[in-house]
CSV table of C-alpha atoms in Angstrom, one decimal:
chain,number,residue,atom,x,y,z
A,1,MET,CA,17.7,-9.7,-24.4
A,2,ALA,CA,14.4,-8.3,-23.6
A,3,ARG,CA,14.8,-5.6,-21.1
A,4,SER,CA,13.5,-6.7,-17.4
A,5,ARG,CA,10.9,-4.7,-16.1
A,6,PRO,CA,10.5,-5.6,-12.2
A,7,ILE,CA,7.1,-4.9,-10.4
A,8,ILE,CA,7.0,-3.3,-7.3
A,9,PHE,CA,3.4,-3.6,-5.8
A,10,ASP,CA,2.0,-1.6,-2.9
A,11,CYS,CA,0.4,-3.7,-0.3
A,12,ASP,CA,-2.8,-2.3,1.2
A,13,GLY,CA,-5.3,-1.0,-1.3
A,14,VAL,CA,-3.5,-2.7,-4.1
A,15,LEU,CA,-2.8,-6.4,-3.2
A,16,VAL,CA,-5.4,-6.6,-0.3
A,17,ASP,CA,-8.5,-4.4,0.2
A,18,SER,CA,-7.5,-3.5,3.8
A,19,GLU,CA,-8.2,0.5,3.8
A,20,PRO,CA,-11.6,0.5,4.9
A,21,LEU,CA,-10.8,-2.2,7.8
A,22,ALA,CA,-7.8,-0.4,8.8
A,23,ALA,CA,-9.8,3.3,8.8
A,24,ARG,CA,-12.2,1.2,11.1
A,25,ALA,CA,-9.5,0.0,13.5
A,26,TYR,CA,-8.2,3.4,13.7
A,27,GLU,CA,-11.6,4.7,14.6
A,28,ARG,CA,-12.0,2.1,17.5
A,29,VAL,CA,-8.7,2.7,19.1
A,30,TYR,CA,-9.0,6.4,19.3
A,31,ASP,CA,-12.4,5.8,20.5
A,32,LYS,CA,-11.2,3.4,23.2
A,33,HIS,CA,-8.6,6.1,24.3
A,34,GLY,CA,-11.0,8.8,24.5
A,35,MET,CA,-10.3,10.7,21.3
A,36,PRO,CA,-13.3,10.2,19.1
A,37,GLY,CA,-13.9,11.9,15.7
A,38,VAL,CA,-11.2,9.9,14.0
A,39,HIS,CA,-13.6,9.0,11.1
A,40,GLY,CA,-13.0,7.6,7.7
A,41,GLY,CA,-12.4,11.1,6.1
A,42,ILE,CA,-9.8,11.8,8.5
A,43,ILE,CA,-8.0,8.5,7.9
A,44,ALA,CA,-8.3,8.8,4.1
A,45,GLN,CA,-6.0,11.9,4.2
A,46,CYS,CA,-3.3,9.6,5.7
A,47,ILE,CA,-3.5,6.6,3.1
A,48,GLY,CA,0.0,5.4,1.8
A,49,MET,CA,1.7,6.8,5.2
A,50,LYS,CA,3.4,4.7,7.9
A,51,GLN,CA,1.7,4.5,11.0
A,52,SER,CA,4.1,7.0,12.9
A,53,ASP,CA,3.2,9.4,10.0
A,54,ILE,CA,-0.5,8.7,10.3
A,55,ILE,CA,-0.5,9.3,14.2
A,56,ALA,CA,1.2,12.6,13.4
A,57,LYS,CA,-1.3,13.4,10.8
A,58,ILE,CA,-4.1,12.7,12.4
A,59,ARG,CA,-2.8,15.0,15.5
A,60,ASP,CA,-2.2,17.8,13.1
A,61,LEU,CA,-6.1,17.4,11.9
A,62,THR,CA,-7.8,16.7,15.3
A,63,GLY,CA,-5.5,17.7,17.8
A,64,HIS,CA,-5.4,14.1,19.5
A,65,GLN,CA,-2.3,13.0,20.7
A,66,PHE,CA,-2.4,9.3,20.7
A,67,PRO,CA,-0.2,7.8,23.4
A,68,ALA,CA,3.0,6.3,22.4
A,69,ALA,CA,3.0,3.4,25.0
A,70,ALA,CA,-0.3,2.5,23.2
A,71,ASP,CA,0.9,2.3,19.7
A,72,GLY,CA,0.5,-1.6,19.6
A,73,ASP,CA,-3.1,-1.2,20.2
A,74,ILE,CA,-3.4,0.0,16.5
A,75,TRP,CA,-2.0,-3.2,15.0
A,76,ALA,CA,-3.7,-5.5,17.7
A,77,GLU,CA,-7.1,-4.1,16.5
A,78,THR,CA,-6.4,-4.3,12.7
A,79,LYS,CA,-5.2,-7.8,13.0
A,80,ILE,CA,-8.3,-8.8,14.6
A,81,LEU,CA,-10.1,-7.4,11.6
A,82,PHE,CA,-8.0,-8.4,9.2
A,83,SER,CA,-8.0,-11.9,10.5
A,84,GLN,CA,-11.8,-11.8,10.1
A,85,GLU,CA,-12.5,-9.9,7.1
A,86,LEU,CA,-9.7,-9.2,4.9
A,87,LYS,CA,-9.8,-10.2,1.1
A,88,PRO,CA,-7.7,-9.7,-1.9
A,89,THR,CA,-8.4,-7.0,-4.3
A,90,PRO,CA,-10.8,-8.3,-6.8
A,91,GLY,CA,-8.9,-10.4,-9.4
A,92,ILE,CA,-5.3,-10.0,-8.0
A,93,THR,CA,-4.8,-13.9,-7.6
A,94,ALA,CA,-5.5,-14.7,-11.1
A,95,PHE,CA,-3.4,-11.9,-12.2
A,96,LEU,CA,-0.5,-13.0,-10.1
A,97,GLU,CA,-0.8,-16.6,-11.3
A,98,THR,CA,0.0,-15.3,-14.8
A,99,LEU,CA,2.6,-12.6,-13.9
A,100,ALA,CA,6.2,-13.5,-15.3
A,101,GLY,CA,9.3,-11.9,-13.8
A,102,ASP,CA,10.8,-10.2,-10.8
A,103,ARG,CA,8.2,-8.5,-8.2
A,104,CYS,CA,8.4,-7.6,-4.5
A,105,VAL,CA,6.5,-5.8,-2.1
A,106,ALA,CA,7.2,-2.3,-0.9
A,107,SER,CA,4.7,-1.1,1.8
A,108,SER,CA,4.4,1.7,4.3
A,109,SER,CA,2.9,-1.0,6.8
A,110,SER,CA,5.1,-3.1,9.1
A,111,VAL,CA,6.7,-6.3,8.2
A,112,ASP,CA,4.3,-8.1,10.6
A,113,ARG,CA,1.1,-6.3,8.8
A,114,ILE,CA,2.5,-7.1,5.5
A,115,ASN,CA,3.1,-10.8,6.4
A,116,HIS,CA,-0.1,-11.2,8.1
A,117,SER,CA,-2.2,-9.5,5.4
A,118,LEU,CA,-0.4,-11.7,2.5
A,119,ALA,CA,-0.9,-14.9,4.7
A,120,VAL,CA,-4.5,-14.4,5.2
A,121,THR,CA,-5.5,-13.5,1.8
A,122,GLY,CA,-3.8,-16.5,0.1
A,123,LEU,CA,-1.1,-14.0,-1.6
A,124,ALA,CA,2.3,-14.8,0.5
A,125,ARG,CA,3.3,-17.6,-2.2
A,126,PHE,CA,3.7,-15.1,-5.1
A,127,PHE,CA,6.4,-12.9,-3.0
A,128,GLY,CA,8.4,-15.2,-0.9
A,129,ASP,CA,11.0,-13.2,1.1
A,130,ALA,CA,10.6,-10.1,-1.4
A,131,ILE,CA,8.9,-8.1,1.2
A,132,TYR,CA,10.2,-4.4,1.9
A,133,SER,CA,8.7,-2.2,4.6
A,134,SER,CA,9.2,1.6,5.1
A,135,SER,CA,10.4,0.5,8.6
A,136,MET,CA,13.7,-0.5,6.8
A,137,VAL,CA,14.7,3.0,5.4
A,138,LYS,CA,14.9,6.5,6.9
A,139,ARG,CA,11.9,8.3,5.2
A,140,GLY,CA,8.6,6.8,4.5
A,141,LYS,CA,6.4,7.5,1.4
A,142,PRO,CA,6.1,10.1,-0.3
A,143,ALA,CA,9.9,10.0,-0.1
A,144,PRO,CA,11.6,7.5,-2.6
A,145,ASP,CA,13.6,5.5,-0.3
A,146,ILE,CA,11.6,2.5,-0.1
A,147,PHE,CA,11.2,2.2,-3.7
A,148,LEU,CA,15.0,2.9,-4.2
A,149,PHE,CA,15.6,0.0,-1.5
A,150,ALA,CA,13.6,-2.5,-3.2
A,151,ALA,CA,14.9,-1.9,-6.4
A,152,ASP,CA,18.6,-2.3,-5.0
A,153,LYS,CA,17.3,-5.4,-3.3
A,154,MET,CA,15.9,-6.9,-6.7
A,155,GLY,CA,19.1,-6.0,-8.3
A,156,ALA,CA,17.2,-3.7,-10.7
A,157,LYS,CA,17.7,0.0,-12.1
A,158,PRO,CA,15.2,2.2,-10.8
A,159,ALA,CA,14.2,3.1,-14.2
A,160,ASP,CA,13.2,-0.2,-15.2
A,161,CYS,CA,10.9,-0.7,-12.3
A,162,ILE,CA,7.3,-0.2,-12.6
A,163,VAL,CA,5.3,0.5,-9.3
A,164,ILE,CA,1.6,-0.2,-8.6
A,165,GLU,CA,0.2,2.2,-6.1
A,166,ASP,CA,-3.2,3.1,-4.9
A,167,SER,CA,-2.4,6.7,-3.0
A,168,PRO,CA,-1.0,9.9,-4.1
A,169,PHE,CA,1.9,9.7,-1.6
A,170,GLY,CA,3.2,6.2,-3.0
A,171,ILE,CA,2.7,7.5,-6.6
A,172,GLU,CA,4.9,10.7,-5.4
A,173,GLY,CA,7.4,8.3,-4.1
A,174,ALA,CA,7.6,6.3,-7.2
A,175,VAL,CA,8.0,9.2,-9.6
A,176,ALA,CA,10.6,10.5,-7.2
A,177,ALA,CA,12.4,7.3,-7.5
A,178,GLY,CA,12.5,7.6,-11.5
A,179,MET,CA,10.0,4.5,-11.9
A,180,THR,CA,7.1,4.2,-14.2
A,181,ALA,CA,4.0,4.6,-11.8
A,182,ILE,CA,0.6,2.8,-12.4
A,183,GLY,CA,-2.2,4.4,-10.1
A,184,TYR,CA,-4.7,1.6,-9.0
A,185,THR,CA,-8.2,2.6,-8.1
A,186,GLY,CA,-9.7,-1.0,-7.8
A,187,GLY,CA,-9.8,-1.1,-3.9
A,188,GLY,CA,-12.9,-0.8,-1.8
A,189,HIS,CA,-11.6,2.8,-0.8
A,190,THR,CA,-11.8,4.3,-3.9
A,191,TYR,CA,-13.5,7.4,-4.7
A,192,ALA,CA,-14.6,9.8,-7.7
A,193,GLU,CA,-11.7,11.9,-7.9
A,194,HIS,CA,-9.1,9.1,-6.9
A,195,GLY,CA,-7.9,8.6,-10.3
A,196,ALA,CA,-7.5,12.3,-10.9
A,197,ARG,CA,-5.4,12.8,-7.7
A,198,LEU,CA,-3.2,9.8,-8.7
A,199,THR,CA,-2.5,11.6,-12.1
A,200,ALA,CA,-1.7,14.9,-10.3
A,201,ALA,CA,0.6,13.0,-8.3
A,202,GLY,CA,2.4,11.8,-11.4
A,203,ALA,CA,0.8,8.4,-12.2
A,204,ASN,CA,1.8,7.4,-16.0
A,205,PHE,CA,-1.5,5.5,-16.1
A,206,ILE,CA,-4.2,4.8,-14.2
A,207,CYS,CA,-6.2,1.2,-13.9
A,208,SER,CA,-9.5,0.4,-12.0
A,209,ASP,CA,-9.1,-3.4,-12.1
A,210,TRP,CA,-6.2,-5.9,-13.1
A,211,GLN,CA,-7.3,-6.7,-16.6
A,212,GLU,CA,-6.3,-2.9,-17.4
A,213,VAL,CA,-3.1,-3.4,-15.5
A,214,SER,CA,-2.1,-6.4,-17.6
A,215,ARG,CA,-2.9,-4.5,-20.9
A,216,GLN,CA,-0.7,-1.7,-19.8
A,217,LEU,CA,2.0,-3.6,-18.7
A,218,ALA,CA,1.9,-5.6,-21.9
A,219,GLY,CA,2.5,-1.8,-23.6
A,220,LEU,CA,5.5,-1.4,-21.4
A,221,GLY,CA,6.9,-5.1,-22.3
A,222,VAL,CA,5.7,-6.8,-19.5
A,223,PRO,CA,3.7,-10.2,-19.9
A,224,ALA,CA,1.0,-10.3,-17.6
């Protein structure tokens, strides 16, 4: 019997082209609360983290202490932008149409944000209830917790799982979980050193589009 190789997808920047919109939302909300200067370069250092860790990182980088009572403002602003502008990453819909085998989403975002992102982009039908958030585990990425949790939910051995991630934190978490890691650089937030940083974090392969992901998966025994 062929070896089963479940695919674990990150959401933001992999399934949906959300990172530029999310950065804009953070900038708007921090400005609204009288804390300017939270620009895209700041947020780029937080990609792959869950919201509480992003807020802590922004505090470390800028000195801005975001009020805990206003945490909901970040998702509210993000949701508006996502509803208006969010798109799937180029080629992902066709890729998922032909992908065989088990798959799930393992994201640092909240369950509400993941579900909204997949709904507005038409990707929800490819994953059903196989949606896992860092809110379900103790530690967010780069810890391996969310990936090990997802593997357990799918009844899979970590060594058999393949993770597709766009952030160094996500790649580090996948490697720590003992999984094969594919670094994806096809989102709108990619930059010149993106692939090199994912490789440095431990990615086994770097792919800039879903056709290349398909070719790499075929080499790993996964028809896509």
